[in-house]
Structure formats: C-alpha cells, structure tokens
C-alpha positions as a Python dict, from the first residue, in 0.01 Angstrom:
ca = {
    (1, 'X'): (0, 0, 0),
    (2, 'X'): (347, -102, -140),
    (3, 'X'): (583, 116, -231),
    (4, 'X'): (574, 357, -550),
    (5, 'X'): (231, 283, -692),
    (6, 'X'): (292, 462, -1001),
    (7, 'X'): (233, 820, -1058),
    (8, 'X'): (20, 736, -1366),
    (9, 'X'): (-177, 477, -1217),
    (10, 'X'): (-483, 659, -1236),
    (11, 'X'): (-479, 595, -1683),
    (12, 'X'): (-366, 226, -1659),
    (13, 'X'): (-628, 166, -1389),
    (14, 'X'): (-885, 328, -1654),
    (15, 'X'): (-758, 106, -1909),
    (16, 'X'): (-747, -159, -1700),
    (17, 'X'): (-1057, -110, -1568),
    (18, 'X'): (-1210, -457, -1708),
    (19, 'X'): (-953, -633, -1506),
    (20, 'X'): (-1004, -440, -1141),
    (21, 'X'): (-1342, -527, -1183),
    (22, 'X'): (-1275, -914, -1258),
    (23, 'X'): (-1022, -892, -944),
    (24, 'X'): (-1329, -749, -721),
    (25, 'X'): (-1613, -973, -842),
    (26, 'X'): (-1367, -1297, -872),
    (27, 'X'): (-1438, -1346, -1294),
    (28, 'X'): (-1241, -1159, -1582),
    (29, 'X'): (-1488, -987, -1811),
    (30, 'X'): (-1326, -1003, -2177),
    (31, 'X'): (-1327, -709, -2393),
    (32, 'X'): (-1517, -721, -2685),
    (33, 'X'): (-1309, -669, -3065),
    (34, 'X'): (-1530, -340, -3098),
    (35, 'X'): (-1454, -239, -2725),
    (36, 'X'): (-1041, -335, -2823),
    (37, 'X'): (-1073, -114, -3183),
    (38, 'X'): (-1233, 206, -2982),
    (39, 'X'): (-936, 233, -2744),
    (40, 'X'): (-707, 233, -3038),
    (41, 'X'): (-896, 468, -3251),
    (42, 'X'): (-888, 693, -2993),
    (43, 'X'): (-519, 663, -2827),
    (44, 'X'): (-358, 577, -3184),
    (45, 'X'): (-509, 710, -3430),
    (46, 'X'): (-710, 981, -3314),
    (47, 'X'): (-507, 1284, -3397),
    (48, 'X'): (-256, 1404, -3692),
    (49, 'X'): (10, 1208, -3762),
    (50, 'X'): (356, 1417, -3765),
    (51, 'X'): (476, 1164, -4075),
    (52, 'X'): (180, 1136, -4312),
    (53, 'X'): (64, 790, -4372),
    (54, 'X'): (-144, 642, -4693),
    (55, 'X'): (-469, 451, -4635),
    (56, 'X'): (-289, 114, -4629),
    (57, 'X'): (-31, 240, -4410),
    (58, 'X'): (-274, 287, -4132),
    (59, 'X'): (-472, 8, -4188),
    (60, 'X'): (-165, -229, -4128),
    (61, 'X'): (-91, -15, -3808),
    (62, 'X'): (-463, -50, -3694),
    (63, 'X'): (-479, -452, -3720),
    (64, 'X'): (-141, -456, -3584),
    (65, 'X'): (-228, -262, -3248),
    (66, 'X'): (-560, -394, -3236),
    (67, 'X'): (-422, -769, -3227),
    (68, 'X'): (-154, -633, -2936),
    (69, 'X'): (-415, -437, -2721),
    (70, 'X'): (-597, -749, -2754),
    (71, 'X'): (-319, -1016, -2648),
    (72, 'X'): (-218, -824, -2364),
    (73, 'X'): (-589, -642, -2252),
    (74, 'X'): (-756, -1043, -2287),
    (75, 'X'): (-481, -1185, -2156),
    (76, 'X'): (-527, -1547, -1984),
    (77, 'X'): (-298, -1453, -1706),
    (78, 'X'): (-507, -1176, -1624),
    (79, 'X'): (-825, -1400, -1613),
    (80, 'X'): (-616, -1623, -1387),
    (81, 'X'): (-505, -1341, -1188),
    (82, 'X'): (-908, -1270, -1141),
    (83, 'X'): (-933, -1613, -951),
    (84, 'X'): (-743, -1768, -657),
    (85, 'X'): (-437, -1653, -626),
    (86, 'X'): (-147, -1745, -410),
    (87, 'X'): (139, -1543, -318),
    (88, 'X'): (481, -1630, -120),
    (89, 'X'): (617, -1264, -109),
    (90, 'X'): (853, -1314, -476),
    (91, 'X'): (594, -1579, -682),
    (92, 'X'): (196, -1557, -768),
    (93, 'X'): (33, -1854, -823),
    (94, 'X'): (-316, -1941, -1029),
    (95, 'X'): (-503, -2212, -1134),
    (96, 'X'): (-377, -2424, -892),
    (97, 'X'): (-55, -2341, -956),
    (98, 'X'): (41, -2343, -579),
    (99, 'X'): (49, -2689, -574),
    (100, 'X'): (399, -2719, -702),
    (101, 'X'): (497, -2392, -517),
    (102, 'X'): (835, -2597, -365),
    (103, 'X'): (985, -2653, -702),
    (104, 'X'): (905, -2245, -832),
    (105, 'X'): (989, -2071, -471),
    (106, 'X'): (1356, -2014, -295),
    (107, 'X'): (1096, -1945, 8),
    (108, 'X'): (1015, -2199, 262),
    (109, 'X'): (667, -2059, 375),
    (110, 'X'): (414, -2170, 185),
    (111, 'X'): (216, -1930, -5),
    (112, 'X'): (-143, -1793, 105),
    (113, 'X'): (-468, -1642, -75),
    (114, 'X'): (-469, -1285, -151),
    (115, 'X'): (-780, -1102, -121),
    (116, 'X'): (-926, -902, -426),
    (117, 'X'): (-797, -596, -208),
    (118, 'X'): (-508, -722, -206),
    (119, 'X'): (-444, -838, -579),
    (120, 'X'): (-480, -507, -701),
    (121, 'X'): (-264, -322, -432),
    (122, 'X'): (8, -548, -513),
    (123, 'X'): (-74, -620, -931),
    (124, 'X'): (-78, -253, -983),
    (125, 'X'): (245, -129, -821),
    (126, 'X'): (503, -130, -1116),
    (127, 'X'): (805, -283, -883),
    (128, 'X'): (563, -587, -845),
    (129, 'X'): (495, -639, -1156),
    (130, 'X'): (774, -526, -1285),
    (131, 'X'): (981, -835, -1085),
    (132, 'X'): (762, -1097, -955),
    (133, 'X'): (681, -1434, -1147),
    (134, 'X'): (325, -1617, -1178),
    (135, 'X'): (334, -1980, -1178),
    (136, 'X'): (46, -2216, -1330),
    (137, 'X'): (39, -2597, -1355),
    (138, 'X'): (380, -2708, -1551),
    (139, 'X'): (456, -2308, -1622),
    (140, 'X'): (584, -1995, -1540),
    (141, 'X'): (685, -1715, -1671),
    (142, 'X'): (710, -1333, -1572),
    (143, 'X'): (433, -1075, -1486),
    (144, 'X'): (485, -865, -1797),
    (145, 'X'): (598, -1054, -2080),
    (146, 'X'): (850, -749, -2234),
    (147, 'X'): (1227, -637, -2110),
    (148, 'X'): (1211, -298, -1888),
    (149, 'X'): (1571, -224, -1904),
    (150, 'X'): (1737, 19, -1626),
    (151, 'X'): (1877, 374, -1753),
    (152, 'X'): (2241, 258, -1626),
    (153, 'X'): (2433, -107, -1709),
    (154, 'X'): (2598, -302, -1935),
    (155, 'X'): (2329, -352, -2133),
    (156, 'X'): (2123, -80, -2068),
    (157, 'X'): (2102, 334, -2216),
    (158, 'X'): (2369, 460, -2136),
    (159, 'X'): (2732, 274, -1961),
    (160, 'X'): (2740, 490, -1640),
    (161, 'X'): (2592, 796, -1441),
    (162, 'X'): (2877, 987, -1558),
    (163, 'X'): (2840, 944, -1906),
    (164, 'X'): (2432, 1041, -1923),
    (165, 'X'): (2498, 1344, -1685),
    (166, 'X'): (2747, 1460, -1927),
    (167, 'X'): (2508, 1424, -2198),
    (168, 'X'): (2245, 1648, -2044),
    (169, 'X'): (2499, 1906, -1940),
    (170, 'X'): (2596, 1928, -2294),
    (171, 'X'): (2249, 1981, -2444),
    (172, 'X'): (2156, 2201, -2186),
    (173, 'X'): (2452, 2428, -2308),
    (174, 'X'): (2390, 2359, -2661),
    (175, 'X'): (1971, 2448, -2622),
    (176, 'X'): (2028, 2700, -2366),
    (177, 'X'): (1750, 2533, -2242),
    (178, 'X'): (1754, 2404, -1865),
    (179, 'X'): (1422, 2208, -1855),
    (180, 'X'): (1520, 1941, -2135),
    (181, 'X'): (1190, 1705, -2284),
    (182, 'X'): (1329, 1385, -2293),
    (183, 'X'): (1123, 1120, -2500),
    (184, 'X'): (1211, 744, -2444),
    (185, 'X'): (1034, 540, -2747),
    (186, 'X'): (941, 225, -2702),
    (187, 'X'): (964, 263, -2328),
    (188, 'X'): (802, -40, -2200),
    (189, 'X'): (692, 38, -1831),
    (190, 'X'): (899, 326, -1794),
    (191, 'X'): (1175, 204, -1568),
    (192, 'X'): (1457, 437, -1752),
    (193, 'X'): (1264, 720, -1782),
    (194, 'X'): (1165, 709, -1373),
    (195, 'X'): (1594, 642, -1373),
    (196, 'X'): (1644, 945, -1527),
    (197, 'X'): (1398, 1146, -1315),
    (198, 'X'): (1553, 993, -997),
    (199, 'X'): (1902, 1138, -1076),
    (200, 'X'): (1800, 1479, -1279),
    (201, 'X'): (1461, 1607, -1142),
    (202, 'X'): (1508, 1868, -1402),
    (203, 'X'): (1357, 1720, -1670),
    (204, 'X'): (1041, 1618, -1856),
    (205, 'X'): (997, 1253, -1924),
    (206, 'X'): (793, 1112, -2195),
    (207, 'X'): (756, 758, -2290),
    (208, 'X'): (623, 625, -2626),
    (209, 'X'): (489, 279, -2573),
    (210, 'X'): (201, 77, -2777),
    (211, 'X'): (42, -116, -2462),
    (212, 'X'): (-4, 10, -2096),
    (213, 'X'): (83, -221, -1842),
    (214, 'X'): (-123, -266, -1537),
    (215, 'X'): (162, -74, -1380),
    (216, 'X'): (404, 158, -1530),
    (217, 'X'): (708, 340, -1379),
    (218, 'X'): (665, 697, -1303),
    (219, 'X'): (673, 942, -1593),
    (220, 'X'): (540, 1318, -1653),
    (221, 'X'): (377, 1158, -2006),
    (222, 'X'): (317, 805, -2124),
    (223, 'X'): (163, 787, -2450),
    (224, 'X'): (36, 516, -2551),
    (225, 'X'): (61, 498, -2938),
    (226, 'X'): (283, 330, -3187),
    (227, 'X'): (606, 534, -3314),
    (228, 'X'): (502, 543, -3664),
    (229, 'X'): (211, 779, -3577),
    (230, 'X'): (365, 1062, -3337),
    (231, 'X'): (107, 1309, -3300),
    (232, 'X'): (168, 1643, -3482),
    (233, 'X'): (226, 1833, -3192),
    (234, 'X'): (536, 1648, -3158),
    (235, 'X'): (746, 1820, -3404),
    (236, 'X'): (1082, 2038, -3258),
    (237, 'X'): (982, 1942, -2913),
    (238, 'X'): (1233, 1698, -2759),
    (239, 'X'): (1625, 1786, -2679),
    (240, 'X'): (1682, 1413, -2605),
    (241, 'X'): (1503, 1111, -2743),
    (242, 'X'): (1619, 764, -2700),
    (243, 'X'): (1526, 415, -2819),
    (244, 'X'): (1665, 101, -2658),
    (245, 'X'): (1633, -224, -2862),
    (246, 'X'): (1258, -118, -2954),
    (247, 'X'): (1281, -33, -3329),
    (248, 'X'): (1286, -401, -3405),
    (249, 'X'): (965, -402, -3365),
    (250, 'X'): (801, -132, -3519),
    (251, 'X'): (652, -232, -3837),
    (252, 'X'): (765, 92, -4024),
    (253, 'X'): (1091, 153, -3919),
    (254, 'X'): (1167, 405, -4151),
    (255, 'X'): (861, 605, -4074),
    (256, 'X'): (977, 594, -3718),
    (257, 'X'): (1312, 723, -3769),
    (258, 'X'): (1209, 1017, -3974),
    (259, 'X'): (947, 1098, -3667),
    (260, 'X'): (1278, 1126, -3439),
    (261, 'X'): (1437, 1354, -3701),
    (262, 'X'): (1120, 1597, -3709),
    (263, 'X'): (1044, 1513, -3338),
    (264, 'X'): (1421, 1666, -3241),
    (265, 'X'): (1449, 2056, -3157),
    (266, 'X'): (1719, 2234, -3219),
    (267, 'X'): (2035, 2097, -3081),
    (268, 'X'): (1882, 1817, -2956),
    (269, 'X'): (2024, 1467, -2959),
    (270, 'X'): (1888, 1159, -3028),
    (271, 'X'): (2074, 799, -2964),
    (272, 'X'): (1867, 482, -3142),
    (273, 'X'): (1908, 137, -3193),
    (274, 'X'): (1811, -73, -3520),
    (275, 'X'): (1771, -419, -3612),
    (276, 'X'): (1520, -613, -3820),
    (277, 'X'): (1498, -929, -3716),
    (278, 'X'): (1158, -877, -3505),
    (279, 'X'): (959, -737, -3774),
    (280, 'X'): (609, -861, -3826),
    (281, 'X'): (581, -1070, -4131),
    (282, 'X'): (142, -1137, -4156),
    (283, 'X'): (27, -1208, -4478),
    (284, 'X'): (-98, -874, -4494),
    (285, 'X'): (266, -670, -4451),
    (286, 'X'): (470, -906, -4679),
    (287, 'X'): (232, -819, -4992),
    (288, 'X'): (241, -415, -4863),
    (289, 'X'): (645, -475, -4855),
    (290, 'X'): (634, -649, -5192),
    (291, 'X'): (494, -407, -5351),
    (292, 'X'): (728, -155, -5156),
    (293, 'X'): (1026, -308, -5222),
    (294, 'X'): (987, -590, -5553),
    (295, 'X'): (1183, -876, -5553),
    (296, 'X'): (1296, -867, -5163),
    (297, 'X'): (1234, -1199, -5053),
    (298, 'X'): (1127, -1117, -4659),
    (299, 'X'): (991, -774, -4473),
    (300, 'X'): (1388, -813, -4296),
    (301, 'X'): (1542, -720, -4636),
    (302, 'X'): (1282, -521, -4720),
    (303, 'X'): (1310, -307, -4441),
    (304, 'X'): (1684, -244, -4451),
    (305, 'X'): (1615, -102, -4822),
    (306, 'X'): (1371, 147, -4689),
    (307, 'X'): (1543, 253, -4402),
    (308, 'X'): (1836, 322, -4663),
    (309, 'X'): (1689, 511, -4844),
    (310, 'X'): (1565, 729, -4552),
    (311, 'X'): (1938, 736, -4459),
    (312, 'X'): (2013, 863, -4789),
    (313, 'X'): (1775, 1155, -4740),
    (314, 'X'): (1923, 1226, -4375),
    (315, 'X'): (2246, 1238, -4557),
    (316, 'X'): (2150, 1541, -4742),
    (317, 'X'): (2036, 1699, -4470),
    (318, 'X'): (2393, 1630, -4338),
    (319, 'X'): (2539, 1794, -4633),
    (320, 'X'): (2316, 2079, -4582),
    (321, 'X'): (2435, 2151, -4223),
    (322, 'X'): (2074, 2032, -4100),
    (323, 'X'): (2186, 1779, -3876),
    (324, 'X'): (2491, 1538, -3818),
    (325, 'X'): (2493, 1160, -3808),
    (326, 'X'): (2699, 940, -3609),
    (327, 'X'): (2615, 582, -3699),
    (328, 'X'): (2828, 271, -3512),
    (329, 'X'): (3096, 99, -3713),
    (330, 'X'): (2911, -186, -3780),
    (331, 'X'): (2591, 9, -3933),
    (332, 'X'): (2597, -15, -4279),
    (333, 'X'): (2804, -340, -4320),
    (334, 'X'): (2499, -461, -4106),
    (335, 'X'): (2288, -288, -4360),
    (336, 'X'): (2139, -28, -4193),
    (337, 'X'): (2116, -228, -3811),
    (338, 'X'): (2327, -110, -3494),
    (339, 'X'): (2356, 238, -3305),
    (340, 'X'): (2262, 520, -3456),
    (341, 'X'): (2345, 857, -3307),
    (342, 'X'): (2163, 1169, -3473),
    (343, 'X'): (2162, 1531, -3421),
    (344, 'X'): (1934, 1807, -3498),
    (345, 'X'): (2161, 2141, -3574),
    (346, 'X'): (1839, 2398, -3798),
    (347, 'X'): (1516, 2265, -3860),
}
C-alpha cells in the first residue's frame, strides 16, 4: 500500500463506492440524478443552517451542488479509470491513451496494466492523486481537476513556518485555549490542513469542502457541504478559520462571510480571501441577483454590492467593540475583493 492512504478514506471510499466497484468488475456504474440529489440532501442540507436561508436561497444551492456532485461523482475519467489502465510510476493512461505514452512521460520504461487491486491502492492515496496526471488520446490533464495549495509558499496560507506558528501562539494566549479548532473553508483535499497538523499536532483540523475527492489529505473533520450552509452547531466554535482563493466560488459570498463571523469564538482569528470573478452566472442566479440587486448588470457587480453591505454591518460591530477588521489596501478600491483579516473580540 503506498504511503499515507488518508485517514478519512473510509467516507470517500463510501462515497465513492460506485467507482471501487466499477474498478473491481472492469465497468463504471453511473449514479442516477435521484441517487446524486440523496447524497446532497443528506450531507448539505440535512441539518440547520447557522445563516438562515429563504426557499429560493436553497433551491439555487441545491441545483448548484447537485450539478457539482454530479460532474465530479459521473465523471468520464473515472469511467476511464474503470477500464485499462496504464501506469509508468508519474502518468495513468486510459482509453488507449498509452499509445502516445513517449510524448506525455519524462520516463523511458514503458508503462504496464494495473490490476483492479491495484487501481484503487494507488487512485485512493491522496499523494497520488493529488500529483499524478492521466493521459487519453490527444489529452491530459491532472487527477483532480482543483488547486490543493500547501500551508507554506509564496502563494500559499501563510509566507513561512515562522509566521503561522506565531499566529497560533498568539491565539492560544488570547483564548487561553491550548487545543485551537482550526477550520480551513474551501479546503479542497486537505493538503494545508494535514500541513498544519504535521507541524502543530495540537490542534483540531476541519475542512469545509463541497465535493470529496477519491482521496483527501488527512484531517480530524472534512465536511462536505457548501459554506453558505454551516451547520448550526458551528457557531463560536473555531479560534482560526481560513479561506484560500475559495470564496470566488461560492455563490453567496456574503452569506459565507457572515458564517465566518458567527462561526469565530472568542478571540479567534479569521484570514479570507475575496474575489468575484468565478461566480456562477446560470440563468437561474442572474434573475435571483436581479431581483437582489436591480439594475446590476452581472452576478460580479452584484455580488460586490451585497458583500458591502455585509461589510457595512461588520463595521458596526467594529464600532461596538464586537470584533476588529483588517482588510488589505487594495479592498475596497477593488470593491470589496482582496485579503480580509477579521477578528472576533465578544460575541
């Protein structure tokens, strides 16, 4: 078995059950639209939402994670992935794929067929899929088809070790609290959260994230639901929630960010990153952000009016003591997109 299988691998292989059992029997079995809506009535939307949410709210929320869980549960690579496959150690390759394995591979031994035993020892180990390309006729592209950015980088959480230590040293003196919750939303596979983990063990680890992947980094909680809906049970609970790139694209971005306010406990800290430009724009959510917002000509401007005013409502909470803002310098000239820094003094 490779290494680090996922400490969670026991849900996604649930979910993913359709797909182990079109590795094994050598054809993908294709869940149904009523099979697709009963996982997300009862992972999304089957508890009480900590922001309340009218009837059209959640309907737009339910035919947006129903589409999702279907692209990526019914996706063709995974009915691929369910027939011949190829592998060269860095590259899988399907539907003949192999064929053209010199112009895809750095490798000079040619790949070989994996056995359904195989497939799944390899598909379902997070650093696998996490890294490794599959290649079809004329195409390739990676495993999972979202960015799993590292806790540390450039472009990543936070700039250095130093500066995220620092940060839990603070709250942990601010809480008086030594076992901080952390929540990561929109956490992809989990890669930061198993980063943080690896270099303070004394933590819990939570990751928001709408779709499972066949393999997810290890975590004490995934959840999968959709930020707009955090469950009830949510509320004071985390000391340190981030967000890295994946409010772009939530649909209700401003239902989201009050969430994070409520979601904060006392003292706790919350670092977030906006932009618009990823937001879904179906027939169905322009006329709901028409009618929210009349006369904005897109769900992008719409959406940085909303989010105002939620930022107006944060502001009296400022005022009151409640919490303090830090937003980056370019936030409001960028109408309400860039860092946002927020954090939670009362309740």
């Amino acid at each position: 078995m490779p290494d680090n299988p996922g400490q969670n691998s026991k849900e996604e292989r649930f979910v993913y059950s359709h797909f182990i059992d079109g590795i094994m029997s050598g054809k993908f079995l294709t869940l149904s639209p009523t099979e697709i809506k009963q996982i997300a009535m009862k992972n999304h939307f089957g508890f009480v939402s900590l922001t309340p949410l009218n009837e059209r709210e959640e309907q737009l929320l339910l035919v947006l994670v129903v589409k999702k869980l279907n692209d990526r549960l019914n996706h063709e690579n995974l009915e691929g992935l369910c027939g011949q496959v190829f592998y060269d150690g860095e590259t899988f390759y399907i539907n003949g794929g192999e064929k053209d394995w010199k112009n895809w591979s750095r490798r000079k031994e040619a790949p070989y067929p994996l056995s359904p035993k195989q497939k799944v020892e390899l598909l379902f180990n997070p650093n696998i899929w996490h890294k490794k390309r599959l290649v079809m006729p004329r195409f390739g592209n990676g495993l999972t088809r979202y960015g799993n950015r590292d806790l540390l980088g450039s472009d990543a959480y936070f700039g250095d070790e130093k500066g995220f230590r620092g940060l839990l040293e603070k709250l942990r003196q601010r809480t008086r609290v030594t076992k901080l919750v952390v929540l990561d939303t929109g956490c992809g596979m989990g890669k930061a959260l198993q980063d943080m983990k690896e270099l303070d063990p004394d933590i819990e680890t939570h990751g928001i994230t709408m779709e499972p992947e066949p393999a997810m980094f290890n975590a004490d909680h995934f959840h999968y639901i959709v930020a707009e809906r955090m469950p009830l049970e949510f509320e004071g609970k985390f000391h340190l929630i981030v967000s890295n790139m994946a409010f772009r694209y939530f649909l209700f971005q401003h239902k989201a960010l009050l969430n994070v306010v409520k979601a904060l406990a006392n003292g706790g800290y919350a670092d977030l990153h906006f932009s618009f430009d990823r937001i879904d724009s179906s027939p169905e959510s322009r006329a709901y952000f028409s009618e929210q917002v009349p006369g904005a000509n897109s769900n992008y401007e719409a959406m940085k009016v909303l989010v105002r005013k939620v930022m107006a409502d944060l502001e009296v909470l400022q005022e009151a003591g409640k919490i303090n803002i830090i937003p980056s310098s370019n936030f409001y000239r960028q109408s309400m997109q860039g860092g946002l820094i927020i954090e939670k003094v009362s309740g």
